[in-house]
PDB file of C-alpha atoms in Angstrom:
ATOM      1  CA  UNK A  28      24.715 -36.030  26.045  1.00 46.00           C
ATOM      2  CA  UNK A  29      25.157 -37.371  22.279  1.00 42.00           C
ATOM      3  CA  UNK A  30      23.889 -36.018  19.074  1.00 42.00           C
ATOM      4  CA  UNK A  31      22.458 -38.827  16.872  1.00 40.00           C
ATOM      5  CA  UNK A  32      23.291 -40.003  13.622  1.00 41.00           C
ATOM      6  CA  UNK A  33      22.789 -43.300  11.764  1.00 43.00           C
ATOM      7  CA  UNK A  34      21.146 -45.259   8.957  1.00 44.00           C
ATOM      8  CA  UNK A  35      17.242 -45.564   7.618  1.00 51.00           C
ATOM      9  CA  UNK A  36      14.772 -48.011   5.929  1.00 75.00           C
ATOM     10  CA  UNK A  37      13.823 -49.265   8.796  1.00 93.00           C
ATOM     11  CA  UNK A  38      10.357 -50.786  10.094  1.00 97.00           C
ATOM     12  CA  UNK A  39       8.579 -48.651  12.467  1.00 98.00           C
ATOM     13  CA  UNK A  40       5.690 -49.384  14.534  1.00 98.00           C
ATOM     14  CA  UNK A  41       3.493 -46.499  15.247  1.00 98.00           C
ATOM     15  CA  UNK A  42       0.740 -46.775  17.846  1.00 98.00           C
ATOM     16  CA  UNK A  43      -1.396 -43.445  18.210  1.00 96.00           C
ATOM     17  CA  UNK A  44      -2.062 -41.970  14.933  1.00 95.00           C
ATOM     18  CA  UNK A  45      -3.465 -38.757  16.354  1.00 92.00           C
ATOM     19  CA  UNK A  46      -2.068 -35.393  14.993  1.00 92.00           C
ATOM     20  CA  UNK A  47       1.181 -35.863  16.163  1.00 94.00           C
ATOM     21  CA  UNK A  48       1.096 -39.802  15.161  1.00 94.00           C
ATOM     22  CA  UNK A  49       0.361 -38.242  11.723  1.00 94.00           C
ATOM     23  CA  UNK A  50       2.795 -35.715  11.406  1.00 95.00           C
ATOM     24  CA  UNK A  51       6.029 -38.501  12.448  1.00 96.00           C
ATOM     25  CA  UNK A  52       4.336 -41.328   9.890  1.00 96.00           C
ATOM     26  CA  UNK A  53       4.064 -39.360   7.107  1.00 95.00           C
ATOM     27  CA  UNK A  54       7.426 -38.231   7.466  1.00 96.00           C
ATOM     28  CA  UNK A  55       8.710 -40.989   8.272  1.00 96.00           C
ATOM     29  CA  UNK A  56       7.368 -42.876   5.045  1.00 95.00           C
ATOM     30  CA  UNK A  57       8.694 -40.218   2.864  1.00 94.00           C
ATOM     31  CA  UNK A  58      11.593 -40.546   4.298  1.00 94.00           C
ATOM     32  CA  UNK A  59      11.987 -44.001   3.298  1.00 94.00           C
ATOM     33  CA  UNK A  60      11.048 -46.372   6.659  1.00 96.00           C
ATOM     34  CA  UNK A  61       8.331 -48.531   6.048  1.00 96.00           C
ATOM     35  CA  UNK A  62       5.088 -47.975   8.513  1.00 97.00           C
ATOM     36  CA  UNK A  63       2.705 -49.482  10.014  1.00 97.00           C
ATOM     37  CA  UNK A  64       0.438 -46.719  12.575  1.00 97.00           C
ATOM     38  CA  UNK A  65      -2.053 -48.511  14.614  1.00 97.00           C
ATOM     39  CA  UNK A  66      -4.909 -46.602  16.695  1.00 96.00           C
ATOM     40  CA  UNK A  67      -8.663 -48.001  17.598  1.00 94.00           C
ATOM     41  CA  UNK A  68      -9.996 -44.460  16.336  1.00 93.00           C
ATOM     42  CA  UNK A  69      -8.967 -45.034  12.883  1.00 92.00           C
ATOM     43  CA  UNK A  70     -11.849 -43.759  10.245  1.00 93.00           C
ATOM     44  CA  UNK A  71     -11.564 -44.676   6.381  1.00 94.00           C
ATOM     45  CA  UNK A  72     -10.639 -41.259   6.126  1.00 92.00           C
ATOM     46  CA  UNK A  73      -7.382 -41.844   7.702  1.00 91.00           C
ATOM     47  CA  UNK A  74      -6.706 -45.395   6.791  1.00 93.00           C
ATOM     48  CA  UNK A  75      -7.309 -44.325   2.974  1.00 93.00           C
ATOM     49  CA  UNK A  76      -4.733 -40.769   3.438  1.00 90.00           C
ATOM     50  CA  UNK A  77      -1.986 -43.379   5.062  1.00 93.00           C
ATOM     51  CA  UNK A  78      -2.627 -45.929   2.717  1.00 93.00           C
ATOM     52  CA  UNK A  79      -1.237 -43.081  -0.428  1.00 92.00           C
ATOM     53  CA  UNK A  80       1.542 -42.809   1.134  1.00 91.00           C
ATOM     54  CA  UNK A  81       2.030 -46.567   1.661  1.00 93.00           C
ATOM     55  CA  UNK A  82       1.752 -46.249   5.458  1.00 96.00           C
ATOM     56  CA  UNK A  83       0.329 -49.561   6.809  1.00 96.00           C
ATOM     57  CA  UNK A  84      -2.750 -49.333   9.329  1.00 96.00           C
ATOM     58  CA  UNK A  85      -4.580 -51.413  12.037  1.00 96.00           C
ATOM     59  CA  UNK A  86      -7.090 -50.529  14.583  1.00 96.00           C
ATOM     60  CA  UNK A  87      -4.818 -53.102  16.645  1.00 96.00           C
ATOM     61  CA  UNK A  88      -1.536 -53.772  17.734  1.00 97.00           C
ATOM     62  CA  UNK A  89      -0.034 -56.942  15.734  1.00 96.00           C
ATOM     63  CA  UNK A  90       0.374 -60.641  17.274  1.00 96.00           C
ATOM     64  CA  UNK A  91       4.096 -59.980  17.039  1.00 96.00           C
ATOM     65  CA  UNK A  92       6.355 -57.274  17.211  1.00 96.00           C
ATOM     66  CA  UNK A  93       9.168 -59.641  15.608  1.00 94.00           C
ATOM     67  CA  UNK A  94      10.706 -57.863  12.436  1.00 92.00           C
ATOM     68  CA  UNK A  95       9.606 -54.613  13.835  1.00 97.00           C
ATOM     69  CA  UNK A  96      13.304 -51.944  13.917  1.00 97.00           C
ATOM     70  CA  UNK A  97      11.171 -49.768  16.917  1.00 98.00           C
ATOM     71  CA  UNK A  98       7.735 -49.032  18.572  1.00 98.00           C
ATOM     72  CA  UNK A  99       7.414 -45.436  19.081  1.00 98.00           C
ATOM     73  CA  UNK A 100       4.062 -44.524  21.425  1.00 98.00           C
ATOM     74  CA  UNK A 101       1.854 -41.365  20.571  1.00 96.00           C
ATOM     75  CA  UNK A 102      -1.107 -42.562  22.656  1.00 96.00           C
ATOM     76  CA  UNK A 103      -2.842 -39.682  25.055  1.00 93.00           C
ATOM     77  CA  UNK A 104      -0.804 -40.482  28.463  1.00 93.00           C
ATOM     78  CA  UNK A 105      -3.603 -42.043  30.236  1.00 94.00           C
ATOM     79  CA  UNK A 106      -3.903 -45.411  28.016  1.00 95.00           C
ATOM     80  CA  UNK A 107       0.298 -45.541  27.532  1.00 95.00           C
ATOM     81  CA  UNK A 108       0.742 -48.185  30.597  1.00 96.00           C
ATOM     82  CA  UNK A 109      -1.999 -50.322  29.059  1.00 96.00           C
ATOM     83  CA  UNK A 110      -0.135 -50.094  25.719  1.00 96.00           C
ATOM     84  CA  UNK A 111       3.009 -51.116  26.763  1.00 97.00           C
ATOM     85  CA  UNK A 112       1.926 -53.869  28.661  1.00 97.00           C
ATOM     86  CA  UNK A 113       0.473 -54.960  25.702  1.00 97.00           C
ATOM     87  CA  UNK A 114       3.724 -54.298  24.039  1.00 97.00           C
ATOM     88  CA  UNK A 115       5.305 -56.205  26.542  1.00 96.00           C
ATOM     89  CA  UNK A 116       3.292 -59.461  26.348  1.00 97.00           C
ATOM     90  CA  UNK A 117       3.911 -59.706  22.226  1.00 97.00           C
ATOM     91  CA  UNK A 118       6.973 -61.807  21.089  1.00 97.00           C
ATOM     92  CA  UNK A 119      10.007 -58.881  19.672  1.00 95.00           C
ATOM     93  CA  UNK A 120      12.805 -56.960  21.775  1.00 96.00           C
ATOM     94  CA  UNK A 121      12.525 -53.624  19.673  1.00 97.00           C
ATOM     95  CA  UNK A 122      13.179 -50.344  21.481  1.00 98.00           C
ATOM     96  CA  UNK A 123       9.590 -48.837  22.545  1.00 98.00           C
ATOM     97  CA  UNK A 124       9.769 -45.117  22.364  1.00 98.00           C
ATOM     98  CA  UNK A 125       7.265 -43.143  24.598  1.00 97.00           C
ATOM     99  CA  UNK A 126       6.717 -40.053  23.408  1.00 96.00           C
ATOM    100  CA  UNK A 127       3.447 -39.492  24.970  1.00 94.00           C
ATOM    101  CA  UNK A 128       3.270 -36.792  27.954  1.00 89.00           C
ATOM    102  CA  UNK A 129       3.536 -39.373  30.801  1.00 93.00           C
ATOM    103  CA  UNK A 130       4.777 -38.321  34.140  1.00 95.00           C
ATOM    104  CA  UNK A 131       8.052 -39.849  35.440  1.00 96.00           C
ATOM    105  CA  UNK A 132       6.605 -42.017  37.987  1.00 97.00           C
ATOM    106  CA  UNK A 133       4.604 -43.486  34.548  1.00 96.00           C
ATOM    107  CA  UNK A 134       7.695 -44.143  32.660  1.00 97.00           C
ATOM    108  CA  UNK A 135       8.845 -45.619  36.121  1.00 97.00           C
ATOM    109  CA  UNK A 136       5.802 -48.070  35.799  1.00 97.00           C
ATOM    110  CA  UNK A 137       6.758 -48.600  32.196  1.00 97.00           C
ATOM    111  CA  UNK A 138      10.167 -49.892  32.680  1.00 97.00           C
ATOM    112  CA  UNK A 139       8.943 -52.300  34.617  1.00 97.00           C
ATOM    113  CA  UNK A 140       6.845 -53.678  31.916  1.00 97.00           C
ATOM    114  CA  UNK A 141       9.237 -53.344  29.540  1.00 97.00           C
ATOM    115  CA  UNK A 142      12.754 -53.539  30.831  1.00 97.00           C
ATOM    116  CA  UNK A 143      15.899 -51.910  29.220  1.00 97.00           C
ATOM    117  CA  UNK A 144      13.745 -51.768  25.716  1.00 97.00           C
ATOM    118  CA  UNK A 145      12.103 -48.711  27.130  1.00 98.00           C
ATOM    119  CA  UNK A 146      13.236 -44.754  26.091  1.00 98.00           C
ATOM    120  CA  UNK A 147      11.560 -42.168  27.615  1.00 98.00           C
ATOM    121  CA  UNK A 148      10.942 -39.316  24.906  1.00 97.00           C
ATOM    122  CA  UNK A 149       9.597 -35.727  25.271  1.00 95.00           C
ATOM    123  CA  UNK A 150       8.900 -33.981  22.515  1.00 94.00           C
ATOM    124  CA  UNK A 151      10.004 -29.848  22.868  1.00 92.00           C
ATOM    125  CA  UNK A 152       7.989 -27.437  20.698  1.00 89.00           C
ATOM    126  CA  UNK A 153       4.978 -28.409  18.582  1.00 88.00           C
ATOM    127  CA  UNK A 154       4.704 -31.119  15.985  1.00 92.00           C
ATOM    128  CA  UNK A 155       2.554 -29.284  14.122  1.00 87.00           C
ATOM    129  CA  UNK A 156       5.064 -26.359  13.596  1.00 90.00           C
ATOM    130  CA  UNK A 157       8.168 -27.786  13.870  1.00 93.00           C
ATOM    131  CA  UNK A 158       7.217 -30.995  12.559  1.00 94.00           C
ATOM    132  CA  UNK A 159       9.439 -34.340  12.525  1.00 95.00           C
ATOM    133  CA  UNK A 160      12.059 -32.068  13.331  1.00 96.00           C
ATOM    134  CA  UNK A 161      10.773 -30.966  16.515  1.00 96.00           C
ATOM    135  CA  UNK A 162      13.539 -31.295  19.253  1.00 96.00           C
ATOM    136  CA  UNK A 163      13.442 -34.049  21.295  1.00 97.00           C
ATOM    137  CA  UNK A 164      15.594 -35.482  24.608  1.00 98.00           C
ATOM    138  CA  UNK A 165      15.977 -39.373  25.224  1.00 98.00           C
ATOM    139  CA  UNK A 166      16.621 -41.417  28.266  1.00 98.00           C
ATOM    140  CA  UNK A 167      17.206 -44.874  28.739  1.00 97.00           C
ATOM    141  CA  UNK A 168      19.765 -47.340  27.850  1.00 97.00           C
ATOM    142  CA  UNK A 169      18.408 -47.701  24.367  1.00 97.00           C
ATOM    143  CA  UNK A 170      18.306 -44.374  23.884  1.00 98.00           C
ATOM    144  CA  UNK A 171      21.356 -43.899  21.020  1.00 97.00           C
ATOM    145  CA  UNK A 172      19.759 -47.202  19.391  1.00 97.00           C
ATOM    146  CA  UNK A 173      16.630 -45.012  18.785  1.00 98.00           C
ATOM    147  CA  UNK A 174      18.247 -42.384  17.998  1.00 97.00           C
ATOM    148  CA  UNK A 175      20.318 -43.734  15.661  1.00 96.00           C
ATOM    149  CA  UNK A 176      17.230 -45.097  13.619  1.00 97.00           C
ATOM    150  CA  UNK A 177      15.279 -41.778  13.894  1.00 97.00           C
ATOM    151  CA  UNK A 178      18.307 -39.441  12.867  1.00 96.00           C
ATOM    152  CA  UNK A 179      17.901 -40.005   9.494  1.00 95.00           C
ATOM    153  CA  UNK A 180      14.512 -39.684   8.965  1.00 96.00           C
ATOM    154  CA  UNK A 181      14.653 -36.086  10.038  1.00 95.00           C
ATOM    155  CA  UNK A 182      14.412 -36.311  13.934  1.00 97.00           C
ATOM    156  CA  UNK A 183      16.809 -33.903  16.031  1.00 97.00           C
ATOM    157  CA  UNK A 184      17.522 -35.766  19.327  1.00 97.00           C
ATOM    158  CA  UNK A 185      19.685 -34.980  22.414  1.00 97.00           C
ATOM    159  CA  UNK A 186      20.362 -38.625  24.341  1.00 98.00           C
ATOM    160  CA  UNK A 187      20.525 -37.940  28.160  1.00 97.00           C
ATOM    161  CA  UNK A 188      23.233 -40.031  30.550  1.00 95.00           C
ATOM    162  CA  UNK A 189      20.104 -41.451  32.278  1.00 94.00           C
ATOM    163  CA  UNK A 190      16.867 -43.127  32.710  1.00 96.00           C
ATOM    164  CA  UNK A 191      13.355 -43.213  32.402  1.00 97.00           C
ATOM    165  CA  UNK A 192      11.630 -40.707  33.756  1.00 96.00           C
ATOM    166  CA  UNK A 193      14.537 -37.833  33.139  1.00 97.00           C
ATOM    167  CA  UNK A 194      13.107 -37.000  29.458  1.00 97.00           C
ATOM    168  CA  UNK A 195       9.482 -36.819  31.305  1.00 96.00           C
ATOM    169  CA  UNK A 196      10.925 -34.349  34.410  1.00 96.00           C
ATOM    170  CA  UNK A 197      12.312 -32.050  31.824  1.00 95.00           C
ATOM    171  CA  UNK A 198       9.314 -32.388  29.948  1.00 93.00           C
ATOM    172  CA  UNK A 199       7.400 -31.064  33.280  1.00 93.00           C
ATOM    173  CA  UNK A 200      10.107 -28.722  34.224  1.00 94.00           C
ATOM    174  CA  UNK A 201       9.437 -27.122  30.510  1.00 92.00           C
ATOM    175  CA  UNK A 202       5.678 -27.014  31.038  1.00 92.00           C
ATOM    176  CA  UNK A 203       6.075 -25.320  34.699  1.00 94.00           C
ATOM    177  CA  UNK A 204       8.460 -22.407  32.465  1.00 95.00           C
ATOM    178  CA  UNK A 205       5.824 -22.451  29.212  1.00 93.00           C
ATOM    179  CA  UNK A 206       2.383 -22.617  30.656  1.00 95.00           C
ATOM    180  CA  UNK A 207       3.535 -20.182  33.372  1.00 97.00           C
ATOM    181  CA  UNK A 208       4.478 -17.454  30.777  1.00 96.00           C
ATOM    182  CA  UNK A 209       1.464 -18.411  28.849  1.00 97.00           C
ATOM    183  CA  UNK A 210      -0.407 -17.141  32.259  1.00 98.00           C
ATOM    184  CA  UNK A 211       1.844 -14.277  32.874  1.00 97.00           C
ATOM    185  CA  UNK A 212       1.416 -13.528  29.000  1.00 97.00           C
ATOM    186  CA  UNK A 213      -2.617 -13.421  28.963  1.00 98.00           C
ATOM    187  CA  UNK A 214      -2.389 -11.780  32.236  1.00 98.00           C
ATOM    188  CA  UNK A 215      -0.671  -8.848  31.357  1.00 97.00           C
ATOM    189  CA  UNK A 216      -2.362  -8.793  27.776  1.00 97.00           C
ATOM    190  CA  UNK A 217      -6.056  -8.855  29.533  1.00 97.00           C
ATOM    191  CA  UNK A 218      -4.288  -5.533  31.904  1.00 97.00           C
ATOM    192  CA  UNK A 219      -2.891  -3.658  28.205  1.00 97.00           C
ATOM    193  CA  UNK A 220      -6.511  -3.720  27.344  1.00 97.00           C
ATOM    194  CA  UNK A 221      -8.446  -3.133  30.241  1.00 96.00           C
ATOM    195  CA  UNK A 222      -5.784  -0.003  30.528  1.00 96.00           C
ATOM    196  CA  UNK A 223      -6.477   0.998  26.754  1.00 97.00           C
ATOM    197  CA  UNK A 224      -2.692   0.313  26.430  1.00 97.00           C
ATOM    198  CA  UNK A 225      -2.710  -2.981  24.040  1.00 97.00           C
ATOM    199  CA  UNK A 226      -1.504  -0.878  20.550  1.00 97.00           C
ATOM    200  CA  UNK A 227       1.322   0.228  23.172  1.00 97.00           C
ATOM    201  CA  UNK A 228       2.503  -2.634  25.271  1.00 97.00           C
ATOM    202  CA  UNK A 229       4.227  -3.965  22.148  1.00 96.00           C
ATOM    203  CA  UNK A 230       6.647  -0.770  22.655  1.00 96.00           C
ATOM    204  CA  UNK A 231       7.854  -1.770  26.530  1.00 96.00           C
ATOM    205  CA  UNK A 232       8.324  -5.670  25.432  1.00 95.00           C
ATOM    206  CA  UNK A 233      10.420  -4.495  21.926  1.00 95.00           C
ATOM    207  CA  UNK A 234      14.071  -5.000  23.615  1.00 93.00           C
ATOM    208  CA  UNK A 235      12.717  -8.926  24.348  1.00 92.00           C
ATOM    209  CA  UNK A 236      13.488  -9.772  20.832  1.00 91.00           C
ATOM    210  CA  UNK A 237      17.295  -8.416  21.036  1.00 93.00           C
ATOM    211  CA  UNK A 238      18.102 -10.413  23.714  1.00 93.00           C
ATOM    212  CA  UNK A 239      19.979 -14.111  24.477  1.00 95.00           C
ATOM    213  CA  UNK A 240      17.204 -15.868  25.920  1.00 93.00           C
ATOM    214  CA  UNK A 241      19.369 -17.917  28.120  1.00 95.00           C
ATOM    215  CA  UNK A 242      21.430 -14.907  29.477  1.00 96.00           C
ATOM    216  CA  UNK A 243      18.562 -12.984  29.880  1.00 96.00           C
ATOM    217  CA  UNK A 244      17.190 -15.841  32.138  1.00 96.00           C
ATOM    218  CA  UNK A 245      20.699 -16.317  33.644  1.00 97.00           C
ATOM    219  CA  UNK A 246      20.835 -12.628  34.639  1.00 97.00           C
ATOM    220  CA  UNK A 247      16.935 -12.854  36.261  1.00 97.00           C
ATOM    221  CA  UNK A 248      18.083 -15.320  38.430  1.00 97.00           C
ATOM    222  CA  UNK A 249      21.820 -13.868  39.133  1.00 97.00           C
ATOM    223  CA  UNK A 250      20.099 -10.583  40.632  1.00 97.00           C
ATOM    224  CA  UNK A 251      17.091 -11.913  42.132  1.00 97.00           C
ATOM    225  CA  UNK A 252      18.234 -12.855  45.701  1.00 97.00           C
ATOM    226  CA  UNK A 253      20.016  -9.482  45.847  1.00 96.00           C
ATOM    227  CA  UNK A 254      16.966  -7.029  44.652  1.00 97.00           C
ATOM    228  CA  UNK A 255      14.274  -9.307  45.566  1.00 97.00           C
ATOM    229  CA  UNK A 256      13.186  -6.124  47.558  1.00 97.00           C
ATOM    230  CA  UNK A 257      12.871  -4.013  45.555  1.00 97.00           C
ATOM    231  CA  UNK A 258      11.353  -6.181  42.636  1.00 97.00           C
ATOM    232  CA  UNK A 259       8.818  -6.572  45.201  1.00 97.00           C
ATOM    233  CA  UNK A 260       7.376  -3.052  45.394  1.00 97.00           C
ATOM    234  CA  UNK A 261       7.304  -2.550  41.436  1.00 97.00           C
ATOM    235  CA  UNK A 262       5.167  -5.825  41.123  1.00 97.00           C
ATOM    236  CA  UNK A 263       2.819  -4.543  43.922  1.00 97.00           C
ATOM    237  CA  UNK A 264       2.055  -1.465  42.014  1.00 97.00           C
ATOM    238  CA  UNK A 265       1.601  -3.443  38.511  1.00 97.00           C
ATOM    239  CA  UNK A 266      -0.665  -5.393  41.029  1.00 97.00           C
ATOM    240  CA  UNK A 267      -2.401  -2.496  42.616  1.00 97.00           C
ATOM    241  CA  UNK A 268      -2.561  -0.843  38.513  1.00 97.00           C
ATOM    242  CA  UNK A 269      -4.505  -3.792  37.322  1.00 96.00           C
ATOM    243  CA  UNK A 270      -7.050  -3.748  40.313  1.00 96.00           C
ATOM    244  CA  UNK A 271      -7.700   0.000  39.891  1.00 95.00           C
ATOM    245  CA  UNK A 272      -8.790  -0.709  36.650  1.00 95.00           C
ATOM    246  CA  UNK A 273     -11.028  -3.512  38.043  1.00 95.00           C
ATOM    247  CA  UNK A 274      -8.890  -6.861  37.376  1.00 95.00           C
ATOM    248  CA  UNK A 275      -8.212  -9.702  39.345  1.00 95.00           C
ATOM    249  CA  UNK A 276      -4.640 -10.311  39.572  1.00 96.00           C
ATOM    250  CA  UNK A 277      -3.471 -13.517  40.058  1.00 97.00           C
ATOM    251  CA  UNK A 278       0.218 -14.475  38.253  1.00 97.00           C
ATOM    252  CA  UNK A 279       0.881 -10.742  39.895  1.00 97.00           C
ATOM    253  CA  UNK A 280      -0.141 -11.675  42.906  1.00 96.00           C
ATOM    254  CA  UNK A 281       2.024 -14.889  42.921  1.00 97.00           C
ATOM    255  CA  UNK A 282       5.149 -13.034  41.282  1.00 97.00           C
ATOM    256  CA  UNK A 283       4.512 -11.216  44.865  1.00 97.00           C
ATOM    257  CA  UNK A 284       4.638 -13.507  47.231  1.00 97.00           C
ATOM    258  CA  UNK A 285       7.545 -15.248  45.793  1.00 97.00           C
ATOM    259  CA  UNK A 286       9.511 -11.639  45.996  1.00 97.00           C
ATOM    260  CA  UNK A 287       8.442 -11.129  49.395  1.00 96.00           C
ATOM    261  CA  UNK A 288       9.643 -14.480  50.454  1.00 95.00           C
ATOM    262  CA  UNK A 289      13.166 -13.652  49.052  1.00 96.00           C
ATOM    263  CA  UNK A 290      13.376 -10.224  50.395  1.00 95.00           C
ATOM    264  CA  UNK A 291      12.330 -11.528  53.927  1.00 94.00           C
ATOM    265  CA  UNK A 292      15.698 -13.285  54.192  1.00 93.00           C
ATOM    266  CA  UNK A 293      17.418  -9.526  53.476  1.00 93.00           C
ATOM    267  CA  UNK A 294      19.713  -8.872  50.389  1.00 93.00           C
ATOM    268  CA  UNK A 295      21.431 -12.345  48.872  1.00 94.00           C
ATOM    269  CA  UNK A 296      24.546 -12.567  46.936  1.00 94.00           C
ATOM    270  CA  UNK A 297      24.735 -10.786  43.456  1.00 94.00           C
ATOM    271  CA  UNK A 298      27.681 -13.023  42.096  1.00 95.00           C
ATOM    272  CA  UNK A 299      26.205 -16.047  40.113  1.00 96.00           C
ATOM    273  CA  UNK A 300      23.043 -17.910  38.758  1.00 97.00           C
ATOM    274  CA  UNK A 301      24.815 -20.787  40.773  1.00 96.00           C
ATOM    275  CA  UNK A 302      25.244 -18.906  43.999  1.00 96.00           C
ATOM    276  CA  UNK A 303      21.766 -17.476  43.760  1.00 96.00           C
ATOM    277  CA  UNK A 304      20.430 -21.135  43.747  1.00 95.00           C
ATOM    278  CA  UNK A 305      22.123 -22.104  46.459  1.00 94.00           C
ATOM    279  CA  UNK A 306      21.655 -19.166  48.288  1.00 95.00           C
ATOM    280  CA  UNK A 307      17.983 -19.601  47.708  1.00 95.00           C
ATOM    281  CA  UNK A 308      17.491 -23.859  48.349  1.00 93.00           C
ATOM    282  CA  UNK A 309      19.456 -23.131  51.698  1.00 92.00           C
ATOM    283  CA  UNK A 310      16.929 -20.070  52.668  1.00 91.00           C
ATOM    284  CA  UNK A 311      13.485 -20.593  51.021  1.00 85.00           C
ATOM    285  CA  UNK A 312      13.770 -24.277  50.460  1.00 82.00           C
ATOM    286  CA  UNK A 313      15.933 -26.159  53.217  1.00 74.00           C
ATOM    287  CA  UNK A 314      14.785 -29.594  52.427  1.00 69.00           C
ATOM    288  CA  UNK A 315      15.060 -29.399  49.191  1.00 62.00           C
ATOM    289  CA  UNK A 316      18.645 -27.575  49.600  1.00 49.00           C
ATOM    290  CA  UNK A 317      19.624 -31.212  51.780  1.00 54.00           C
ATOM    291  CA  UNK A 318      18.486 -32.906  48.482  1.00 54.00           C
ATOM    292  CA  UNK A 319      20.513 -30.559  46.599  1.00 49.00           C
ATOM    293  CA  UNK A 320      23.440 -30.761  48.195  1.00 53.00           C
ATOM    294  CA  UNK A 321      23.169 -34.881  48.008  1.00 55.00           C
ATOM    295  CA  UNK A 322      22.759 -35.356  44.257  1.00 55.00           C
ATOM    296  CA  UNK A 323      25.477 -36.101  42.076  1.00 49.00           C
ATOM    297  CA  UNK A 324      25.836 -32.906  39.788  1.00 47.00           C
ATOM    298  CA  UNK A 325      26.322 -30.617  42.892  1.00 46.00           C
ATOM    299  CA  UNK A 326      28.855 -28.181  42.635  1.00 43.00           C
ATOM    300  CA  UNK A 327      29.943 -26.834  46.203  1.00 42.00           C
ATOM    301  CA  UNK A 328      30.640 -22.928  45.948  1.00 36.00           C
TER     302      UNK A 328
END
């Protein structure tokens, strides 16, 4: 991985000027790059907002991308392959950055339109908190050109070693972590009140906001294979808690079945997050353990 740096007043060409779209022109212009934002949904409204801060707008992409620094792509993930094609047809060789929430076979597709000009993007926390300096993680071989244009205009970007489609997979792996908690979150919220406990639960979380997120993660995983057992029988009687007082449980329920899965392979190693993987791929998941085993960052232990 590299960390970015480089030079600005460049000319961007963004296409999507949604909230996000809105959030990376505006600070792009004020940064200094000169914009153009194109979307078919464009009102007066918007046009006349963009226009104050000299932000150039279309309700189409131009005849020719020629002149153009880099295309970055906000569109909703369902019209992106139509865009780049699009893209691809028009006379220019810019760098196209997706940043829309495309799956990796998608950015597969879009290679193909668009060659070694493509960069997957994925965008990690929200625009409309963190703004242009919202982290994001590149792939492709342009990657470090892109990033060396967006550095200075306030983006934070981490360039992966690899291709389309990797940004988009971490993008996935991060929504499979984030919506999951959001479930586990409203879950166990919907159980503090339903158990009159809401004013306390605050009071059993307090020691989350002490801790090193990625240890604390690290250590989950370390211990797991070892007291899956265990585990299992406290989450049963959270489970059993929330339908006594006449809930539903259902991340419960799952956190339960994927205990009892561990512990019906007996105790596992208590020795590493690596070991506990492997331990785990080779017991719970043997095909994907053969897959494991096969791919280049493997690390025999």
């Amino acid at each position: 991985m590299n960390d970015s740096s480089g030079t600005h007043g460049v000319r961007l060409l963004v296409v999507g000027f949604g909230a996000a779209g809105r959030v990376y022109c505006e600070a792009f212009a004020k940064a200094g790059a000169k914009v153009t934002a194109v979307d078919p949904a464009l009102n007066a409204t918007a046009m006349e907002a963009a226009g104050r801060l000299g932000i150039d707008t279309s309700h189409t992409l131009p005849d020719t991308l020629d002149g153009m620094d880099l295309t970055v792509v906000l569109t909703p993930a369902s019209v992106s392959l139509k865009i780049e094609a699009a893209i691809g047809e028009r006379p220019g060789a810019c760098p196209v950055l997706d940043l829309t929430s495309s799956t990796p076979e998608a950015m597969h597709a879009a290679q193909e339109l668009l060659g070694d000009r493509l960069v997957d993007g994925t965008v990690m926390g929200a625009v409309g908190l963190g703004g242009v300096a919202t982290p994001m993680i590149l792939a492709g071989k342009k990657a470090q050109a892109v990033a060396d244009i967006l550095a200075p205009l306030g983006c934070r970007m981490t360039c992966l070693d690899g291709v389309p489609g990797d940004a988009s997979t971490l993008k996935l792996l991060r929504s499979l972590f984030m919506k999951g908690l959001e479930a586990l979150v409203v879950e166990t919220q919907l159980a503090a009140a339903a158990l009159d406990q809401s004013e306390n639960l605050p009071l059993a979380l307090s020691d989350l906001s002490e801790v090193d997120i990625n240890a604390f993660l690290a250590e989950m995983l370390r211990t797991h294979p070892k007291h899956a057992a265990r585990r299992h029988v406290e989450i049963v009687a959270a489970s059993d808690l929330m339908e006594k007082a006449g809930m539903r449980p259902i991340m419960a329920d799952a956190a339960s079945s994927l205990f009892a899965r561990t512990a019906s392979f007996g105790a596992g190693p208590d020795e590493t997050p690596d070991h506990a993987i492997n331990w785990l791929l080779k017991t719970t998941q043997p095909d994907c353990e053969e897959r494991h085993e096969q791919s280049p960052g493997h690390l025999d232990h």
